[in-house]
Amino acid sequence: MTDDSDGTTFRLGRLVFGLGMALQASEDFRDMDDTVEYAESAGVPLPDLLAPLASGMMFVGGLGVAFWRLPRLATGAVASFLAVVTLTMHDFWNADPEDRDGERLAFFGNMAMFGAALAFLREAWSGD
């Protein structure tokens, strides 16, 4: 077993995860009309307001995780985003048959990211 007492692996994991979240959010902003339309099709109330708000939360939270700034707030924002979006936007069990496989893949990907966000959230709260 290797020793990672200096936390290099943790910092690298945080950086990759956080930047991945922020870059994904930047893609949402790049085509916000489609993001809003997708939210609307999923039944999100006030999609013109909530889609940009959620993308902003993911962007700022992702950068906060990557650079470990306000880690409790950042990891909480990312975990909250993933908890809500995974269940509401990627509910493959209710999707049309032609969309079901893509939604299932997105659901499981988000579920994996949610697990990582919870691990970072725990570290943010225990790392005083």
Backbone as numpy.savetxt, mean C-alpha at the origin, in Angstrom:
# Nx Ny Nz CAx CAy CAz Cx Cy Cz
23.47 -19.35 10.34 22.63 -18.17 10.34 23.52 -16.93 10.34
23.16 -15.91 9.61 23.97 -14.70 9.53 23.53 -13.69 10.57
24.46 -12.83 10.91 24.19 -11.79 11.89 23.91 -10.48 11.15
22.74 -9.90 11.42 22.38 -8.61 10.82 22.19 -7.59 11.93
23.15 -7.57 12.85 23.01 -6.72 14.03 23.01 -5.23 13.69
23.55 -4.87 12.52 23.53 -3.45 12.16 22.23 -3.04 11.45
21.35 -4.00 11.19 20.04 -3.69 10.62 20.02 -3.41 9.13
21.07 -3.80 8.42 21.16 -3.52 6.98 20.00 -4.15 6.21
19.69 -5.40 6.52 18.61 -6.08 5.81 17.27 -5.40 6.07
17.04 -5.00 7.31 15.81 -4.29 7.65 15.71 -2.98 6.88
16.79 -2.21 6.85 16.77 -0.93 6.13 16.57 -1.13 4.63
17.21 -2.13 4.07 17.04 -2.41 2.64 15.60 -2.83 2.35
15.05 -3.70 3.17 13.66 -4.12 3.00 12.70 -2.95 3.09
12.93 -2.08 4.07 12.10 -0.87 4.23 12.19 0.01 3.00
13.41 0.21 2.51 13.62 1.07 1.35 12.90 0.53 0.12
13.07 -0.76 -0.14 12.44 -1.37 -1.32 10.91 -1.33 -1.19
10.40 -1.71 -0.03 8.95 -1.71 0.19 8.39 -0.30 0.08
8.98 0.65 0.79 8.48 2.02 0.80 8.52 2.69 -0.57
9.66 2.53 -1.26 9.76 3.12 -2.60 8.79 2.45 -3.57
8.59 1.14 -3.41 7.60 0.44 -4.25 6.21 1.01 -4.06
5.83 1.27 -2.81 4.53 1.87 -2.53 4.43 3.28 -3.13
5.47 4.08 -2.93 5.46 5.45 -3.44 5.42 5.47 -4.97
6.16 4.59 -5.61 6.16 4.55 -7.07 4.81 4.08 -7.62
4.20 3.13 -6.92 2.86 2.68 -7.33 1.88 3.85 -7.24
1.98 4.63 -6.17 1.09 5.79 -6.01 1.35 6.82 -7.10
2.62 7.00 -7.47 2.93 7.99 -8.52 2.29 7.57 -9.84
2.17 6.26 -10.07 1.48 5.79 -11.27 -0.01 6.13 -11.20
-0.60 6.04 -10.01 -2.00 6.44 -9.85 -2.18 7.91 -10.20
-1.26 8.74 -9.73 -1.34 10.18 -10.01 -1.12 10.47 -11.49
-0.29 9.69 -12.12 0.02 9.90 -13.54 -1.24 9.76 -14.40
-2.16 8.91 -13.97 -3.41 8.72 -14.71 -4.57 8.70 -13.72
-4.77 9.83 -13.05 -5.77 9.92 -12.00 -7.18 9.71 -12.54
-7.44 10.08 -13.78 -8.78 9.85 -14.34 -9.13 8.36 -14.32
-8.19 7.51 -14.72 -8.44 6.06 -14.68 -8.55 5.56 -13.25
-7.75 6.12 -12.35 -7.80 5.71 -10.95 -9.16 6.03 -10.35
-9.67 7.22 -10.64 -10.98 7.62 -10.15 -12.07 6.75 -10.77
-11.96 6.50 -12.06 -12.93 5.65 -12.75 -12.96 4.24 -12.15
-11.78 3.69 -11.87 -11.69 2.35 -11.27 -12.32 2.35 -9.88
-12.04 3.38 -9.09 -12.65 3.49 -7.75 -14.16 3.60 -7.85
-14.62 4.38 -8.81 -16.06 4.53 -9.01 -16.71 3.20 -9.39
-16.04 2.43 -10.25 -16.59 1.14 -10.67 -16.64 0.13 -9.52
-15.77 0.35 -8.51 -15.77 -0.54 -7.34 -16.76 -0.08 -6.27
-17.47 1.02 -6.54 -18.48 1.50 -5.61 -17.94 2.38 -4.49
-16.74 2.92 -4.68 -16.16 3.81 -3.66 -16.96 5.11 -3.64
-17.42 5.54 -2.47 -18.14 6.81 -2.40 -17.17 7.97 -2.63
-17.64 9.02 -3.22 -16.83 10.21 -3.50 -15.48 9.87 -4.13
-15.48 9.14 -5.23 -14.21 8.69 -5.82 -13.32 9.85 -6.27
-13.91 10.98 -6.66 -13.10 12.13 -7.07 -12.27 12.68 -5.92
-12.73 12.49 -4.71 -12.02 12.93 -3.52 -11.17 11.81 -2.92
-11.75 10.63 -2.77 -11.08 9.55 -2.05 -9.96 8.88 -2.84
-10.06 8.79 -4.15 -8.98 8.16 -4.93 -7.68 8.97 -4.83
-7.72 10.30 -5.05 -6.47 11.06 -4.87 -5.99 11.06 -3.43
-6.91 11.10 -2.48 -6.53 11.07 -1.07 -5.81 9.76 -0.73
-6.36 8.65 -1.18 -5.74 7.35 -0.92 -4.38 7.24 -1.60
-4.29 7.74 -2.83 -3.00 7.70 -3.53 -1.97 8.57 -2.83
-2.40 9.71 -2.34 -1.50 10.59 -1.60 -1.04 9.95 -0.30
-1.96 9.28 0.37 -1.63 8.57 1.60 -0.59 7.49 1.32
-0.76 6.77 0.24 0.18 5.72 -0.13 1.53 6.32 -0.51
1.54 7.43 -1.22 2.79 8.07 -1.65 3.58 8.58 -0.44
2.94 9.37 0.39 3.62 9.94 1.56 4.01 8.84 2.55
3.09 7.90 2.77 3.40 6.78 3.67 4.55 5.95 3.15
4.57 5.69 1.86 5.66 4.91 1.27 7.00 5.59 1.44
7.05 6.89 1.19 8.31 7.62 1.39 8.72 7.63 2.85
7.73 7.77 3.74 8.02 7.75 5.17 8.59 6.42 5.62
8.07 5.33 5.09 8.60 4.01 5.42 10.00 3.86 4.84
10.17 4.23 3.58 11.47 4.07 2.92 12.58 4.80 3.66
12.30 6.01 4.11 13.34 6.83 4.74 13.17 6.92 6.25
12.22 6.14 6.79 11.95 5.99 8.22 11.78 7.35 8.90
10.90 8.15 8.30 10.52 9.45 8.85 9.10 9.33 9.35
8.85 9.79 10.58 7.56 9.62 11.23 7.06 8.19 11.02
7.86 7.20 11.44 7.57 5.81 11.08 6.22 5.29 11.57
5.76 5.74 12.72 4.45 5.27 13.19 3.33 5.76 12.28
3.40 7.03 11.91 2.40 7.60 11.02 2.50 6.99 9.62
3.74 6.88 9.12 3.94 6.36 7.76 3.49 4.91 7.64
3.93 4.07 8.57 3.54 2.66 8.49 2.05 2.48 8.75
1.50 3.30 9.63 0.05 3.25 9.88 -0.73 3.64 8.65
-0.25 4.65 7.93 -0.93 5.09 6.70 -0.90 3.99 5.64
0.26 3.38 5.47 0.38 2.32 4.45 -0.46 1.11 4.83
-0.40 0.69 6.09 -1.19 -0.46 6.52 -2.69 -0.17 6.39
-3.11 1.03 6.76 -4.53 1.40 6.63 -4.96 1.41 5.17
-4.14 2.00 4.33 -4.43 2.03 2.90 -4.63 0.61 2.38
-3.66 -0.27 2.68 -3.73 -1.63 2.15 -4.92 -2.40 2.71
-5.24 -2.21 3.99 -6.36 -2.93 4.59 -7.67 -2.56 3.89
-7.86 -1.29 3.63 -9.10 -0.84 3.01 -9.14 -1.17 1.53
-8.09 -0.83 0.82 -8.07 -1.00 -0.64 -8.12 -2.47 -1.04
-7.42 -3.31 -0.30 -7.39 -4.73 -0.65 -8.79 -5.32 -0.63
-9.55 -4.99 0.39 -10.90 -5.56 0.52 -11.93 -4.90 -0.38
-11.80 -3.60 -0.62 -12.83 -2.90 -1.39 -12.56 -2.88 -2.89
-11.31 -2.73 -3.27 -10.99 -2.58 -4.69 -10.67 -3.90 -5.38
-10.27 -4.89 -4.62 -9.84 -6.15 -5.22 -10.64 -7.33 -4.69
-11.94 -7.12 -4.57 -12.83 -8.19 -4.08 -13.16 -9.15 -5.22
-12.18 -10.00 -5.53 -12.27 -10.91 -6.67 -13.48 -11.84 -6.58
-13.94 -12.10 -5.38 -15.09 -12.99 -5.20 -16.37 -12.38 -5.75
-16.39 -11.05 -5.93 -17.56 -10.37 -6.52 -17.30 -9.91 -7.96
-16.09 -10.14 -8.46 -15.71 -9.62 -9.77 -16.38 -10.41 -10.89
-16.53 -9.74 -12.04 -17.00 -10.43 -13.24 -15.99 -11.52 -13.59
-16.46 -12.60 -14.19 -15.55 -13.72 -14.51 -14.30 -13.29 -15.31
-14.45 -12.35 -16.23 -13.29 -11.94 -17.03 -12.29 -11.09 -16.24
-12.71 -10.53 -15.11 -11.83 -9.72 -14.26 -11.33 -10.46 -13.03
-11.90 -11.61 -12.76 -11.64 -12.31 -11.49 -10.17 -12.66 -11.28
-9.49 -13.17 -12.30 -8.09 -13.57 -12.14 -7.20 -12.38 -11.82
-7.40 -11.28 -12.51 -6.60 -10.07 -12.25 -6.85 -9.51 -10.86
-8.10 -9.52 -10.44 -8.43 -9.01 -9.10 -7.88 -9.94 -8.01
-7.91 -11.24 -8.27 -7.36 -12.20 -7.30 -5.85 -11.97 -7.16
-5.17 -11.78 -8.26 -3.73 -11.52 -8.23 -3.43 -10.23 -7.47
-4.19 -9.18 -7.73 -4.01 -7.91 -7.03 -4.30 -8.07 -5.53
-5.33 -8.84 -5.20 -5.69 -9.08 -3.80 -4.54 -9.76 -3.07
-4.01 -10.83 -3.65 -2.93 -11.57 -2.98 -1.65 -10.74 -2.91
-1.37 -9.94 -3.93 -0.21 -9.06 -3.88 -0.36 -8.03 -2.76
-1.54 -7.43 -2.67 -1.80 -6.47 -1.59 -1.74 -7.14 -0.23
-2.24 -8.38 -0.15 -2.20 -9.09 1.12 -0.74 -9.29 1.57
0.13 -9.62 0.65 1.55 -9.78 0.98 2.15 -8.45 1.44
1.83 -7.38 0.73 2.33 -6.06 1.13 1.77 -5.65 2.49
0.52 -6.01 2.77 -0.09 -5.70 4.06 0.69 -6.41 5.18
1.09 -7.65 4.94 1.90 -8.37 5.93 3.20 -7.64 6.21
3.86 -7.16 5.17 5.10 -6.41 5.35 4.83 -5.10 6.10
3.75 -4.44 5.75 3.40 -3.18 6.43 3.16 -3.43 7.91
2.52 -4.54 8.26 2.30 -4.85 9.67 3.62 -5.10 10.40
4.55 -5.78 9.74 5.86 -6.02 10.35 6.59 -4.69 10.58
6.54 -3.79 9.62 7.18 -2.48 9.79 6.45 -1.65 10.84
5.13 -1.78 10.90 4.35 -1.06 11.91 4.76 -1.52 13.31
4.92 -2.81 13.48 5.36 -3.33 14.77 6.73 -2.76 15.14
7.63 -2.73 14.18 8.97 -2.19 14.43 8.90 -0.70 14.78
8.02 0.03 14.11 7.88 1.47 14.40 7.42 1.69 15.83
6.55 0.85 16.32 6.02 1.01 17.68 6.93 0.43 18.75
7.80 -0.49 18.39 8.69 -1.08 19.39 10.09 -0.49 19.34
10.37 0.30 18.34 11.72 0.81 18.14 12.04 2.10 18.85
11.42 2.37 19.99 11.68 3.63 20.70 13.08 3.72 21.17
